Amino acid sequence: MELEMCNDFFTENDINNLPTAPPGGIQLPPGGGTLEFQVNHHVFYDASGDPNSIDMDEEIIARLMDDLNEEFTAISVEFRLGCIYYHNSNTYNNSLINNLLAEAHGIYGIPGSFNVYYSNSGACGQAYIGERSFAYSGISITDICVQTESKTFVHEFGHRFGLLHTHEGNYSLSCTQGNELVDGSNCLTKGDRICDTPADPNLQGRMSGCSYTGTCTDSNGDTYNPLTNNYMSYGTRECSTSFTSDQYAIMSVLANGSNFSQFLISESNLGTKTYSSNNQISNQAVTYSNLTITSGANLTIDACEMTIENSLTINPGSQLTIDN
């Protein structure tokens, strides 16, 4: 099965502001360690339907997250599963194309995290690219495209982390539109602007299995020899399994940049805590070593992740509420 075209939001300004691969290769976090980003998931279902029978479930989402993490470990990035929300909406379940993604994100998006939205029709995926404000940071996925594989999911996160399609500029299936030359002489200004991804005429309809079968030549008359296993191409799903070194390097620049710091997990490690009056704690992730709630106190925790390492004591007449 070939990857259906995604419907992404790349302006000329976005493309011109993307970083190039740094000479030193992958940039790792200062001082070592891992950059941790939380991903919240929003599943839309039809207003007349049963939310228990929708196509996306926790098992599929967990597999998507595992596969995403496997591909991003090379740049010391980890994505942590946040909350899974179910929203009753005919409009967004039917389509998230174009401005509907930003509209849904404005209603349901959780600040300080990446937000992925699932509908049952439309392009397989959509994403804004590179450094954008939170209002333009949502990702949409059509659920049927990730039922059995994760390539579309990884592909869209590639866009968020600054990667263009390997055939960027060629969406008409013309052999020369976009016109990155096979000899690589204009690789920094045409196509995906990356020099270790060969010129690509767009693989859609030009593959048999994992082999390129096209006969296109560029404007110099040279025959294309594109990658058929790259996540950012339109190759067949079962063949899309890798990023190149320069693609990883570009993603690492954005991951370590100031704009993406807005998506880093904000975690509260509160140690040993006793609450004797009403309190509310709001954060993406909350960890206690020991938690005690005395009689008459109510504690509300609004967090996608809550960890109690040792002991939890809820005394008679007290209450613990976890909102997410």
Coordinates of C-alpha atoms in Angstrom, one line a residue:
M1 CA 0.0 0.0 0.0
E2 CA 1.3 3.4 -0.9
L3 CA 1.3 6.4 1.5
E4 CA -1.6 8.6 0.7
M5 CA -0.7 12.2 0.2
C6 CA -0.6 14.2 3.4
N7 CA -2.1 17.7 3.5
D8 CA 0.6 19.7 5.2
F9 CA 0.9 23.4 5.9
F10 CA 4.3 24.6 4.4
T11 CA 4.6 28.2 3.5
E12 CA 7.6 29.5 1.6
N13 CA 8.5 31.4 4.8
D14 CA 8.4 28.2 6.8
I15 CA 10.6 26.4 4.3
N16 CA 13.1 29.3 4.2
N17 CA 13.4 29.3 8.0
L18 CA 14.2 25.6 8.4
P19 CA 17.7 24.8 9.6
T20 CA 20.2 23.0 7.5
A21 CA 22.1 20.0 8.8
P22 CA 24.9 21.3 11.1
P23 CA 28.4 20.3 10.1
G24 CA 28.9 18.5 13.3
G25 CA 25.9 16.2 12.8
I26 CA 23.4 15.4 15.5
Q27 CA 23.1 17.9 18.4
L28 CA 22.6 16.2 21.7
P29 CA 21.1 17.9 24.8
P30 CA 23.6 20.0 26.7
G31 CA 25.0 18.0 29.6
G32 CA 23.7 14.7 28.1
G33 CA 20.4 13.2 29.1
T34 CA 17.2 13.0 27.1
L35 CA 14.7 15.6 26.0
E36 CA 11.2 14.5 27.1
F37 CA 8.1 15.7 25.2
Q38 CA 4.5 14.8 26.2
V39 CA 2.0 13.8 23.5
N40 CA -1.7 14.1 24.2
H41 CA -4.1 12.3 21.9
H42 CA -7.6 13.4 20.9
V43 CA -9.9 10.9 19.3
F44 CA -13.0 12.2 17.6
Y45 CA -16.1 10.1 17.1
D46 CA -19.5 10.6 15.4
A47 CA -22.1 12.2 17.6
S48 CA -24.5 9.3 16.9
G49 CA -21.9 6.7 17.6
D50 CA -20.7 4.7 20.6
P51 CA -17.3 5.9 21.8
N52 CA -16.5 2.4 22.8
S53 CA -16.6 1.2 19.2
I54 CA -14.3 3.8 17.6
D55 CA -11.4 2.8 15.5
M56 CA -8.6 4.2 17.7
D57 CA -7.9 2.6 21.1
E58 CA -5.2 2.7 23.8
E59 CA -3.4 -0.3 22.3
I60 CA -3.0 1.3 18.9
I61 CA -1.9 4.6 20.4
A62 CA 0.6 2.8 22.7
R63 CA 2.1 1.1 19.6
L64 CA 2.4 4.4 17.7
M65 CA 4.2 5.9 20.7
D66 CA 6.6 3.0 21.0
D67 CA 7.4 3.1 17.3
L68 CA 7.9 6.9 17.4
N69 CA 10.3 6.6 20.3
E70 CA 12.3 3.9 18.6
E71 CA 13.0 6.2 15.6
F72 CA 13.8 9.3 17.7
T73 CA 16.2 7.7 20.3
A74 CA 19.1 8.5 17.9
I75 CA 18.7 12.2 18.8
S76 CA 18.0 11.6 22.5
V77 CA 14.4 12.5 22.3
E78 CA 11.7 10.6 24.2
F79 CA 7.9 11.1 23.7
R80 CA 5.8 10.2 26.7
L81 CA 2.2 9.2 26.4
G82 CA 0.0 11.8 28.0
C83 CA -3.8 11.8 28.1
I84 CA -6.2 10.2 25.6
Y85 CA -9.3 12.3 25.2
Y86 CA -12.5 11.2 23.4
H87 CA -14.5 14.1 21.8
N88 CA -18.0 13.8 20.3
S89 CA -17.9 15.9 17.1
N90 CA -19.4 15.2 13.7
T91 CA -17.4 18.0 12.2
Y92 CA -13.9 17.0 13.3
N93 CA -14.6 13.3 13.0
N94 CA -15.4 13.8 9.4
S95 CA -12.5 16.0 8.5
L96 CA -9.5 17.8 9.9
I97 CA -8.2 19.2 6.7
N98 CA -6.9 22.7 6.2
N99 CA -8.2 25.2 8.9
L100 CA -10.2 22.6 10.7
L101 CA -7.0 21.3 12.4
A102 CA -6.1 24.7 13.8
E103 CA -9.8 25.2 14.8
A104 CA -9.9 21.9 16.7
H105 CA -6.5 22.5 18.2
G106 CA -7.7 25.9 19.5
I107 CA -10.6 24.2 21.3
Y108 CA -9.0 21.0 22.6
G109 CA -5.2 21.5 22.6
I110 CA -3.3 21.1 25.8
P111 CA -0.5 23.7 26.1
G112 CA 3.0 22.5 26.9
S113 CA 2.7 19.3 24.9
F114 CA 2.3 18.0 21.4
N115 CA -1.4 17.2 20.5
V116 CA -2.4 14.6 17.9
Y117 CA -6.0 14.5 16.6
Y118 CA -7.7 11.5 15.0
S119 CA -10.6 11.6 12.5
N120 CA -12.1 8.9 10.3
S121 CA -11.6 10.5 6.9
G122 CA -9.4 12.9 5.0
A123 CA -5.7 12.9 4.2
C124 CA -3.7 10.3 6.1
G125 CA -1.9 13.1 8.0
Q126 CA -1.3 16.8 8.4
A127 CA 1.2 18.8 10.3
Y128 CA 2.7 22.2 10.6
I129 CA 6.5 22.3 10.1
G130 CA 9.3 23.5 12.2
E131 CA 9.2 26.4 14.6
R132 CA 5.6 27.6 15.1
S133 CA 3.5 29.0 17.9
F134 CA 1.4 26.6 20.0
A135 CA -1.7 27.7 18.0
Y136 CA -0.1 26.1 14.9
S137 CA 1.4 23.0 16.4
G138 CA -1.3 20.4 16.0
I139 CA -1.0 17.1 14.1
S140 CA -3.9 15.2 12.6
I141 CA -4.1 11.6 11.6
T142 CA -6.8 9.6 9.8
D143 CA -7.4 6.6 11.9
I144 CA -7.5 4.0 9.1
C145 CA -3.9 5.0 8.1
V146 CA -2.4 3.8 11.4
Q147 CA -4.5 0.8 12.3
T148 CA -1.7 -1.7 11.5
E149 CA 1.4 0.4 11.0
S150 CA 3.1 3.6 12.3
K151 CA 4.7 5.1 9.2
T152 CA 2.2 7.9 8.8
F153 CA 2.6 8.8 12.5
V154 CA 6.4 9.0 12.3
H155 CA 6.2 10.8 9.0
E156 CA 4.1 13.6 10.5
F157 CA 6.4 14.0 13.5
G158 CA 9.2 14.3 11.0
H159 CA 7.4 17.3 9.6
R160 CA 6.9 18.9 13.0
F161 CA 10.7 18.4 13.6
G162 CA 11.6 20.3 10.4
L163 CA 11.6 17.8 7.6
L164 CA 10.2 18.3 4.2
H165 CA 9.1 15.6 1.8
T166 CA 12.0 14.1 -0.1
H167 CA 10.2 15.1 -3.3
E168 CA 9.2 18.6 -1.9
G169 CA 7.9 20.8 -4.7
N170 CA 6.8 18.0 -6.9
Y171 CA 3.1 17.1 -6.2
S172 CA 1.9 16.9 -9.8
L173 CA 3.9 13.7 -10.6
S174 CA 5.8 15.7 -13.3
C175 CA 9.3 14.4 -13.7
T176 CA 10.9 17.8 -13.3
Q177 CA 8.6 19.9 -11.1
G178 CA 10.6 20.9 -8.0
N179 CA 13.7 20.2 -10.1
E180 CA 16.2 18.9 -7.5
L181 CA 18.9 17.7 -9.8
V182 CA 20.2 14.1 -9.7
D183 CA 23.8 15.3 -9.6
G184 CA 23.1 17.1 -6.2
S185 CA 24.3 20.4 -7.4
N186 CA 21.3 22.3 -6.1
C187 CA 20.4 20.0 -3.1
L188 CA 20.5 22.9 -0.6
T189 CA 17.9 25.0 -2.5
K190 CA 15.6 22.5 -4.1
G191 CA 13.6 19.4 -3.1
D192 CA 13.9 18.8 0.7
R193 CA 17.0 21.0 0.9
I194 CA 19.0 18.0 2.3
C195 CA 22.0 16.6 0.5
D196 CA 22.1 13.0 1.8
T197 CA 18.6 12.4 0.4
P198 CA 18.9 11.9 -3.4
A199 CA 16.7 13.8 -5.8
D200 CA 13.2 12.3 -5.7
P201 CA 10.6 12.7 -8.5
N202 CA 7.7 11.6 -6.1
L203 CA 7.4 7.8 -5.6
Q204 CA 3.7 7.8 -5.7
G205 CA 2.7 5.3 -8.4
R206 CA 6.3 4.6 -9.2
M207 CA 7.1 1.6 -7.0
S208 CA 6.7 -2.1 -7.1
G209 CA 7.2 -3.6 -3.7
C210 CA 10.2 -1.7 -2.3
S211 CA 11.7 -1.0 -5.7
Y212 CA 11.6 2.2 -7.7
T213 CA 10.1 1.5 -11.1
G214 CA 9.9 5.1 -12.5
T215 CA 11.7 6.2 -15.6
C216 CA 11.8 9.9 -15.0
T217 CA 14.8 12.0 -15.8
D218 CA 15.7 15.4 -14.4
S219 CA 16.1 18.6 -16.5
N220 CA 19.7 17.5 -17.3
G221 CA 18.5 14.1 -18.6
D222 CA 19.8 12.2 -15.6
T223 CA 17.8 9.3 -14.3
Y224 CA 16.5 9.5 -10.7
N225 CA 17.6 7.0 -8.1
P226 CA 15.6 8.0 -5.1
L227 CA 15.5 6.4 -1.6
T228 CA 12.6 4.0 -1.3
N229 CA 12.9 3.4 2.5
N230 CA 12.7 7.0 3.8
Y231 CA 10.0 8.1 6.2
M232 CA 9.6 11.4 4.4
S233 CA 9.0 10.0 0.9
Y234 CA 5.7 8.7 -0.6
G235 CA 7.1 5.2 -0.8
T236 CA 5.1 2.1 0.2
R237 CA 4.4 1.9 3.9
E238 CA 6.1 -1.4 4.5
C239 CA 9.3 0.0 3.0
S240 CA 9.4 3.3 4.9
T241 CA 11.7 2.5 7.8
S242 CA 14.5 5.1 8.2
F243 CA 15.7 8.7 8.4
T244 CA 19.1 9.8 7.0
S245 CA 22.0 11.2 9.1
D246 CA 21.3 14.8 7.9
Q247 CA 17.5 14.4 8.6
Y248 CA 18.3 13.3 12.1
A249 CA 20.7 16.3 12.5
I250 CA 18.0 18.8 11.4
M251 CA 15.5 17.3 13.8
S252 CA 18.0 17.5 16.6
V253 CA 18.5 21.2 16.0
L254 CA 14.8 21.9 16.5
A255 CA 14.5 19.5 19.4
N256 CA 17.2 21.5 21.3
G257 CA 15.9 24.9 20.2
S258 CA 14.1 27.5 22.2
N259 CA 10.8 27.2 20.3
F260 CA 10.5 23.5 21.1
S261 CA 11.1 24.1 24.8
Q262 CA 7.4 25.0 25.0
F263 CA 6.7 21.3 24.4
L264 CA 9.1 19.8 27.0
I265 CA 7.5 18.0 29.9
S266 CA 6.9 20.2 33.0
E267 CA 7.2 17.7 35.8
S268 CA 6.7 18.4 39.5
N269 CA 8.5 16.1 41.9
L270 CA 6.9 17.0 45.2
G271 CA 8.7 14.4 47.4
T272 CA 6.9 13.6 50.7
K273 CA 3.8 15.7 51.1
T274 CA 0.9 15.9 53.6
Y275 CA -2.2 17.9 52.8
S276 CA -4.4 19.0 55.7
S277 CA -6.5 21.5 53.8
N278 CA -8.1 21.7 50.3
N279 CA -5.5 21.9 47.5
Q280 CA -5.4 21.6 43.7
I281 CA -2.2 20.6 41.8
S282 CA -2.0 21.2 38.0
N283 CA 0.9 20.0 35.9
Q284 CA 1.6 17.6 33.1
A285 CA 3.3 15.0 35.4
V286 CA 3.3 14.8 39.2
T287 CA 5.5 12.5 41.3
Y288 CA 5.3 12.0 45.1
S289 CA 7.6 9.9 47.2
N290 CA 4.9 9.6 49.9
L291 CA 1.4 11.3 49.8
T292 CA -0.9 11.7 52.8
I293 CA -4.3 13.5 52.9
T294 CA -5.5 14.2 56.4
S295 CA -9.2 14.0 57.5
G296 CA -11.3 16.8 56.1
A297 CA -8.9 17.7 53.3
N298 CA -9.7 17.4 49.6
L299 CA -6.8 17.2 47.0
T300 CA -7.5 17.5 43.3
I301 CA -4.7 16.6 40.9
D302 CA -5.0 17.7 37.2
A303 CA -2.2 15.8 35.5
C304 CA -1.8 13.2 32.7
E305 CA 0.8 11.4 34.7
M306 CA 0.8 10.7 38.4
T307 CA 3.4 8.6 40.2
I308 CA 3.5 7.7 43.9
E309 CA 6.8 6.0 44.5
N310 CA 6.2 4.6 48.0
S311 CA 3.0 5.2 50.0
L312 CA -0.4 6.8 49.6
T313 CA -2.5 7.4 52.7
I314 CA -6.1 8.8 52.4
N315 CA -7.6 9.3 55.9
P316 CA -11.3 8.9 56.6
G317 CA -13.2 12.0 55.6
S318 CA -10.6 13.1 53.0
Q319 CA -10.8 12.8 49.2
L320 CA -8.3 12.5 46.3
T321 CA -9.6 13.5 42.8
I322 CA -7.6 12.9 39.7
D323 CA -9.0 14.8 36.8
N324 CA -7.2 13.2 33.9

